[in-house]
CSV table of C-alpha atoms in Angstrom, one decimal:
chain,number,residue,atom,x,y,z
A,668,UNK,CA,53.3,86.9,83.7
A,669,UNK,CA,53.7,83.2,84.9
A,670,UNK,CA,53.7,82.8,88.7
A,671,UNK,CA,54.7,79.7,90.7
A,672,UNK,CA,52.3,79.4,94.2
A,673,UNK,CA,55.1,78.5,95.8
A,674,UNK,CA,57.7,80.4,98.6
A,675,UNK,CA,61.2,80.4,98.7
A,676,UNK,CA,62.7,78.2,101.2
A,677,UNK,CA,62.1,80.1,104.4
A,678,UNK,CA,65.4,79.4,105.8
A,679,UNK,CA,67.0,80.4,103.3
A,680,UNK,CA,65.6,83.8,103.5
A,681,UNK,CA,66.3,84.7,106.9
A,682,UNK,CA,69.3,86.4,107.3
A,683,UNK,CA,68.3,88.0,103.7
A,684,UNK,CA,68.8,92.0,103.6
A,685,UNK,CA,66.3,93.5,101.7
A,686,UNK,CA,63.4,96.5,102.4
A,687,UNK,CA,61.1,98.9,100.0
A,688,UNK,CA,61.8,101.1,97.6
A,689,UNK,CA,60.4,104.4,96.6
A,690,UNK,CA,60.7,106.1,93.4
A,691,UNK,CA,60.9,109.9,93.6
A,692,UNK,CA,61.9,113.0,90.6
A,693,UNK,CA,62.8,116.1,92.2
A,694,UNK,CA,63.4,119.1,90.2
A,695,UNK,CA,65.2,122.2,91.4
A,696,UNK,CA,63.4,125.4,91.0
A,697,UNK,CA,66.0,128.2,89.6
A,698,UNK,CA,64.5,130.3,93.4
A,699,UNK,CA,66.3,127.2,95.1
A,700,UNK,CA,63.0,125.5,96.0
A,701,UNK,CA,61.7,122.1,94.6
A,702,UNK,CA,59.2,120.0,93.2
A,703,UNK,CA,58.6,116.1,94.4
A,704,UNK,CA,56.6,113.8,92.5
A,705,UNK,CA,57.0,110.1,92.4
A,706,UNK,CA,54.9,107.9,89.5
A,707,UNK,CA,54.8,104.8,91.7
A,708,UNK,CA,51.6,104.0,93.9
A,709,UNK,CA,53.4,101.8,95.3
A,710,UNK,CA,56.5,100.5,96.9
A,711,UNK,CA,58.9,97.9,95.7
A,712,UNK,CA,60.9,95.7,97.6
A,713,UNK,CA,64.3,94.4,96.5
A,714,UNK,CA,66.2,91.7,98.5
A,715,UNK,CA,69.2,89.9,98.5
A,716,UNK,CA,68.7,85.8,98.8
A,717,UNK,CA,72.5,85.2,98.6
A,718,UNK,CA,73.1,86.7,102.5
A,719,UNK,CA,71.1,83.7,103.8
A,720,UNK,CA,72.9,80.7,102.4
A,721,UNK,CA,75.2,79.1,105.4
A,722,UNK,CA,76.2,75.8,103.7
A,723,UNK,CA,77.0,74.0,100.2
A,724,UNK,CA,73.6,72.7,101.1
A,725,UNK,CA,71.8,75.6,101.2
A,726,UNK,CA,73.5,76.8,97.7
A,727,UNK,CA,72.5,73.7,96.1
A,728,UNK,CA,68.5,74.0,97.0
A,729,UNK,CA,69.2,77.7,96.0
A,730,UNK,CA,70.3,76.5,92.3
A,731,UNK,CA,67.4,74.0,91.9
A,732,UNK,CA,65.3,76.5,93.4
A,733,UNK,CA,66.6,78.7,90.7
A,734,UNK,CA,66.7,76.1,88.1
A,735,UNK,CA,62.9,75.1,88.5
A,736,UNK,CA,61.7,79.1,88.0
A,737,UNK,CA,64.2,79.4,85.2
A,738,UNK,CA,65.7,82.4,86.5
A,739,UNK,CA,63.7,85.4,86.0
A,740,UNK,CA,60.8,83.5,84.0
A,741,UNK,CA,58.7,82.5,87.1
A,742,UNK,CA,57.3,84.4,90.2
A,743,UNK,CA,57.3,83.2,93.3
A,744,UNK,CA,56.9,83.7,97.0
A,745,UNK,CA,59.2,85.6,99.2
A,746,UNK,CA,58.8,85.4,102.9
A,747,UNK,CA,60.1,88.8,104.1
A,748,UNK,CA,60.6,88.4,107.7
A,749,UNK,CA,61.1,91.6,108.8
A,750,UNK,CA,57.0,92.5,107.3
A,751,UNK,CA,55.3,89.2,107.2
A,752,UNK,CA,52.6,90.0,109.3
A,753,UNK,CA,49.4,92.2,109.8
A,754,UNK,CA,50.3,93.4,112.9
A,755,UNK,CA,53.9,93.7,114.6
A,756,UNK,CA,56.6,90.9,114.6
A,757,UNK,CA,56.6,89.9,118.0
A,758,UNK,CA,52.7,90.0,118.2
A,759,UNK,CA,49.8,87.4,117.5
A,760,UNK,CA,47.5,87.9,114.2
A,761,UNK,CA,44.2,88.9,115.2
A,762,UNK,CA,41.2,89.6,113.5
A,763,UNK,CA,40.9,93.3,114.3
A,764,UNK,CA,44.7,94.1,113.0
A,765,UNK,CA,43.5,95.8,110.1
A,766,UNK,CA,40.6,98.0,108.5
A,767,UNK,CA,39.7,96.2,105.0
A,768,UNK,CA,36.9,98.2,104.2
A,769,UNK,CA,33.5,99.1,105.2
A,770,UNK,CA,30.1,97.2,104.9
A,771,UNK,CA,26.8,98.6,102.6
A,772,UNK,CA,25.1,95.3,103.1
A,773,UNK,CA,25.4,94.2,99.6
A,774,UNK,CA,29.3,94.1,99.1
A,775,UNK,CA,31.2,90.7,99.4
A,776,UNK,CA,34.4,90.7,98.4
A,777,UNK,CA,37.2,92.5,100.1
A,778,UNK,CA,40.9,92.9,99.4
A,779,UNK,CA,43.4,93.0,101.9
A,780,UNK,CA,45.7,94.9,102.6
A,781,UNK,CA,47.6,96.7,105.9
A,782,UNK,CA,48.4,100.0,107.1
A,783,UNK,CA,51.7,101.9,106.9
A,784,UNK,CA,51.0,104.9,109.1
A,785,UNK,CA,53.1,108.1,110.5
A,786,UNK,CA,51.6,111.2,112.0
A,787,UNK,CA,49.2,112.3,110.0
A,788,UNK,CA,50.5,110.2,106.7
A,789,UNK,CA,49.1,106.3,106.1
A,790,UNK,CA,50.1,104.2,103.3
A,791,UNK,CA,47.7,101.3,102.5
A,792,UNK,CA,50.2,98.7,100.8
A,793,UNK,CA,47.8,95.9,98.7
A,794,UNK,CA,48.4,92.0,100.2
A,795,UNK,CA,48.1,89.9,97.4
A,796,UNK,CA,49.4,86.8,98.4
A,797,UNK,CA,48.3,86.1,102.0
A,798,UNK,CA,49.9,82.4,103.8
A,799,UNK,CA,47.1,79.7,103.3
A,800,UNK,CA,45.3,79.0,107.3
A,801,UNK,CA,46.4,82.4,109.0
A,802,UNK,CA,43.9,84.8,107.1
A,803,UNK,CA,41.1,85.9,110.4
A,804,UNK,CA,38.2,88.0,109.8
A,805,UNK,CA,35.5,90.0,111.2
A,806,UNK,CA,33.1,92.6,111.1
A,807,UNK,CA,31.1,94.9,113.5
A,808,UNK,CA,34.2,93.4,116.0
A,809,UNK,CA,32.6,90.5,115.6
A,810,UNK,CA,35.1,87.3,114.6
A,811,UNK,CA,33.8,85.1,111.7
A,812,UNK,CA,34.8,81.5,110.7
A,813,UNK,CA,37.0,80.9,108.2
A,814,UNK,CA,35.8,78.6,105.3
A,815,UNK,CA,31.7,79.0,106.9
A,816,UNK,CA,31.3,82.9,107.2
A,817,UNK,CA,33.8,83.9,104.7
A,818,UNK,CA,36.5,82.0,102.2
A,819,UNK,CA,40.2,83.6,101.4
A,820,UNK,CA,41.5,83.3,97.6
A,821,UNK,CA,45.7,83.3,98.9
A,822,UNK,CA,46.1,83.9,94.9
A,823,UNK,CA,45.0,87.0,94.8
A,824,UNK,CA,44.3,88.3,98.7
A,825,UNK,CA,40.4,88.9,97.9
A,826,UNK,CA,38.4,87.6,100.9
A,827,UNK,CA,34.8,86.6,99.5
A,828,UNK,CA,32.2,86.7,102.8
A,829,UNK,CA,28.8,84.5,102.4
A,830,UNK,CA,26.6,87.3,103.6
A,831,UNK,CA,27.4,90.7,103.1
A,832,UNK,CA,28.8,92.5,106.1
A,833,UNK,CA,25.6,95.0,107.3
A,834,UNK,CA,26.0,98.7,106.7
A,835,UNK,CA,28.3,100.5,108.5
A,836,UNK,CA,29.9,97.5,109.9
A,837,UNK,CA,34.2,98.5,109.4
A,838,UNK,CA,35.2,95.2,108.1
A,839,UNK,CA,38.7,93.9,109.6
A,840,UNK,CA,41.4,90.9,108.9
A,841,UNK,CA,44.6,90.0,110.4
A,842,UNK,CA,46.9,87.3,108.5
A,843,UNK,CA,50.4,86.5,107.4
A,844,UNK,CA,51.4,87.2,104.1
A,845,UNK,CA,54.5,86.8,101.3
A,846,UNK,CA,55.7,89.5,98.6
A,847,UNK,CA,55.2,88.4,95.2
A,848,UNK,CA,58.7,88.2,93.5
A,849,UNK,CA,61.2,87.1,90.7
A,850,UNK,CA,64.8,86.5,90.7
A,851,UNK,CA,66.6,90.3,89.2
A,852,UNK,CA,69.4,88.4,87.6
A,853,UNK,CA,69.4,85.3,84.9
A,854,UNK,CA,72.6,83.8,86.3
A,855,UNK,CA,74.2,82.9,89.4
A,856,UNK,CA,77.8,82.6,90.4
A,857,UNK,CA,79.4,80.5,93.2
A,858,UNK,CA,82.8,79.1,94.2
A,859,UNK,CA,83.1,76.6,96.5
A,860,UNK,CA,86.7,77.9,97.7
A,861,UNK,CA,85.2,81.5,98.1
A,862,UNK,CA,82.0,80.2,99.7
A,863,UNK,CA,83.9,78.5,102.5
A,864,UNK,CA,85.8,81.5,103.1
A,865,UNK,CA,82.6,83.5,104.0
A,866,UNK,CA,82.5,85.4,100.1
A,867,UNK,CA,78.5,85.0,99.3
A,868,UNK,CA,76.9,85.3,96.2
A,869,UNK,CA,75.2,87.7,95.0
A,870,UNK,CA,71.5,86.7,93.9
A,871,UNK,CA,69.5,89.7,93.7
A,872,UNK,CA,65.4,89.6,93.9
A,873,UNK,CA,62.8,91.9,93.3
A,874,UNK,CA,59.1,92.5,93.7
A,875,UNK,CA,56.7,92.0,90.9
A,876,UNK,CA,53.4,94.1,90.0
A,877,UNK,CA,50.2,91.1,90.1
């Protein structure tokens, strides 16, 4: 699948509604009990671009933004702002937000990814497409240097350290990160009369599987 590294204007964005879906079959038992499975791993987000677009301005970067992915052809970035971050909005990324993985002293590369956790339920979502300068890592609680002790690849999320983390060290990163998307529709349609009277276009975008 062809992927553009590159986000969707952030302002444009904000204001977006959008959140993840979950993909469940239920079957109803003839003794009025049921059975819940789901064949998705994972969540997928869905979002609406069209809810952030506040001028004619905004709707012509939208088109050319739209335009230069040719519709649903390209991937692209998605900044969601309500889950952008390793550790809560209003707080500062630090190296100890989340638990990547645990050293042997001969494993390297780690993935990241961030916790999702309720009672005695925790989802590990996989962050594949971390923002370039905000990845921080550590291990043993120790912070390393980003770029001497350990390199980020923000194509694929896999953080690569120099020397191995030592046995039994838990391995921990904090970053930003954007959702890996594509536009859900191959055409977009906007009057300038209903703009200006506050009717916004729909322009649907969804999640893709990297």
């Amino acid at each position: 699948m062809a992927f553009h590294e590159i986000r969707f204007p952030a302002n444009l964005s904000f204001g977006s509604v959008g959140g993840p879906e979950r993909r469940t079959e239920i079957v109803a038992l003839t003794n009025g009990h049921e059975e819940r499975r789901t064949p998705w791993a994972h969540s997928r987000r869905r979002y609406d671009a069209g809810l952030g677009l506040r001028s004619l301005d905004d709707v012509a970067a939208l088109i050319a933004f739209f335009e230069a992915r040719a519709g649903q052809m390209h991937g692209f970035r998605w900044k969601d702002w309500a889950d952008c971050k390793s550790c809560a909005p209003s707080a500062a990324v630090s190296f100890q937000d989340q638990e990547i993985g645990m050293g042997n002293g001969v494993r390297r590369e780690f993935a990241l990814r961030k916790a999702y956790a309720s009672g005695p339920a925790r989802y590990w979502r996989p962050v594949t497409k971390p923002v370039e300068g905000t990845v921080l890592a550590g291990a043993g609680n120790v912070e390393l240097r980003a770029g001497v002790d350990f390199v980020v690849d923000t194509v694929t999320g896999m953080v690569s350290f120099a020397a191995p983390p030592e046995a039994g060290a838990v391995v921990t990163a904090g970053f930003e990160f954007d959702v890996p998307v594509r536009f859900d529709t191959d055409r977009i349609a906007v009057s300038v009369a209903s703009f200006q009277a506050g009717d916004l276009p729909q322009v649907p975008v969804v999640e893709v599987r990297l």
